[in-house]
Amino acid sequence: LQYVELVLVARGGAKALSVRAETERYARKLRETSARFDEALRALRERVRSVEDVLRDECGVALGDVGSCPRRFVSRDDVGERAVDALRVAMRRDKTLNLLEGCAKNAAGEP
């Protein structure tokens, strides 16, 4: 009976050490992943225009007072397919940025 108790204690200790090693490995990989999220965020911001940039540059959107409705967006009427496609890409960029920012914070252990 004492032998069985010793075996069970030894197996529990080995399992605890194994769990600890795996947890440390997981935490290390998570920190590496967090750095990759930051790199991806930086690259995306540099390479793809924001929605605001596309609205201003492609659609001619200006923020100003219009009639009785102050601070309304005003745009040209002749917005083409290129502008719509650029806006679609920019919206995807913003959605991806939001996702990456949330993941980066969680991977880094930030609240």
Coordinates of C-alpha atoms in Angstrom, one line a residue:
L1 CA 0.0 0.0 0.0
Q2 CA 2.8 2.4 0.8
Y3 CA 4.4 1.6 -2.6
V4 CA 1.1 2.6 -4.3
E5 CA 1.0 5.8 -2.4
L6 CA 4.5 6.7 -3.4
V7 CA 3.8 5.9 -7.0
L8 CA 0.7 8.1 -7.0
V9 CA 2.7 11.0 -5.3
A10 CA 5.5 10.7 -7.8
R11 CA 3.1 10.7 -10.8
G12 CA 1.4 13.8 -9.4
G13 CA 4.7 15.5 -9.0
A14 CA 5.8 14.6 -12.5
K15 CA 2.4 15.8 -13.9
A16 CA 2.8 19.1 -12.0
L17 CA 6.3 19.7 -13.4
S18 CA 5.0 18.8 -16.9
V19 CA 2.1 21.3 -16.6
R20 CA 4.5 24.0 -15.4
A21 CA 6.9 23.4 -18.3
E22 CA 4.0 23.5 -20.8
T23 CA 2.6 26.7 -19.2
E24 CA 6.0 28.4 -19.5
R25 CA 6.3 27.4 -23.1
Y26 CA 2.8 28.6 -23.9
A27 CA 3.5 32.0 -22.2
R28 CA 6.8 32.4 -24.2
K29 CA 5.0 31.7 -27.5
L30 CA 2.2 34.1 -26.5
R31 CA 4.7 36.9 -25.9
E32 CA 6.3 36.2 -29.3
T33 CA 2.8 36.2 -30.9
S34 CA 2.1 39.6 -29.2
A35 CA 5.2 41.0 -30.9
R36 CA 4.0 39.7 -34.3
F37 CA 0.6 41.4 -33.7
D38 CA 2.4 44.7 -33.2
E39 CA 4.4 44.1 -36.4
A40 CA 1.3 43.4 -38.4
L41 CA -0.5 46.5 -37.0
R42 CA 2.5 48.7 -38.0
A43 CA 2.7 47.2 -41.5
L44 CA -1.1 47.5 -42.0
R45 CA -1.1 51.1 -40.9
E46 CA 1.8 51.9 -43.3
R47 CA 0.5 50.1 -46.4
V48 CA -3.2 50.6 -46.4
R49 CA -5.1 53.9 -46.3
S50 CA -7.6 54.6 -43.5
V51 CA -11.3 55.1 -44.2
E52 CA -10.9 58.8 -43.4
D53 CA -8.1 59.1 -46.0
V54 CA -10.2 57.4 -48.7
L55 CA -13.3 59.5 -47.9
R56 CA -11.2 62.7 -48.1
D57 CA -9.0 61.8 -51.1
E58 CA -11.3 59.6 -53.3
C59 CA -14.8 60.7 -52.3
G60 CA -14.1 64.4 -51.7
V61 CA -15.7 64.2 -48.3
A62 CA -15.5 67.5 -46.3
L63 CA -16.8 68.1 -42.8
G64 CA -18.7 71.3 -42.6
D65 CA -21.9 73.2 -41.9
V66 CA -24.7 72.3 -44.3
G67 CA -28.0 74.1 -43.9
S68 CA -29.6 73.5 -40.6
C69 CA -27.6 70.3 -39.9
P70 CA -24.2 71.3 -38.7
R71 CA -21.2 69.0 -38.9
R72 CA -22.6 66.8 -41.6
F73 CA -20.4 64.9 -44.1
V74 CA -20.6 66.3 -47.7
S75 CA -19.4 64.3 -50.6
R76 CA -19.2 64.6 -54.4
D77 CA -21.9 62.9 -56.4
D78 CA -19.5 61.5 -59.0
V79 CA -17.8 58.8 -56.8
G80 CA -16.6 56.0 -59.0
E81 CA -15.9 52.3 -58.6
R82 CA -12.3 52.9 -57.8
A83 CA -13.3 55.0 -54.7
V84 CA -15.8 52.4 -53.7
D85 CA -13.2 49.6 -53.9
A86 CA -10.7 51.7 -52.0
L87 CA -13.3 52.4 -49.3
R88 CA -14.0 48.6 -49.1
V89 CA -10.3 47.9 -48.6
A90 CA -10.0 50.7 -46.0
M91 CA -13.0 49.4 -44.1
R92 CA -11.5 45.9 -44.0
R93 CA -8.2 47.5 -42.8
D94 CA -10.0 49.2 -39.9
K95 CA -11.8 46.0 -39.0
T96 CA -8.5 44.0 -39.1
L97 CA -6.7 46.7 -37.1
N98 CA -9.4 46.5 -34.3
L99 CA -9.1 42.8 -34.2
L100 CA -5.3 42.9 -34.1
E101 CA -5.2 45.6 -31.4
G102 CA -7.5 43.5 -29.2
C103 CA -5.5 40.3 -29.8
A104 CA -2.2 42.1 -29.1
K105 CA -3.4 43.5 -25.8
N106 CA -4.7 40.1 -24.7
A107 CA -1.6 38.3 -25.8
A108 CA 0.6 40.8 -24.0
G109 CA -1.6 40.3 -20.8
E110 CA -3.0 43.8 -20.9
P111 CA -6.5 44.4 -19.7

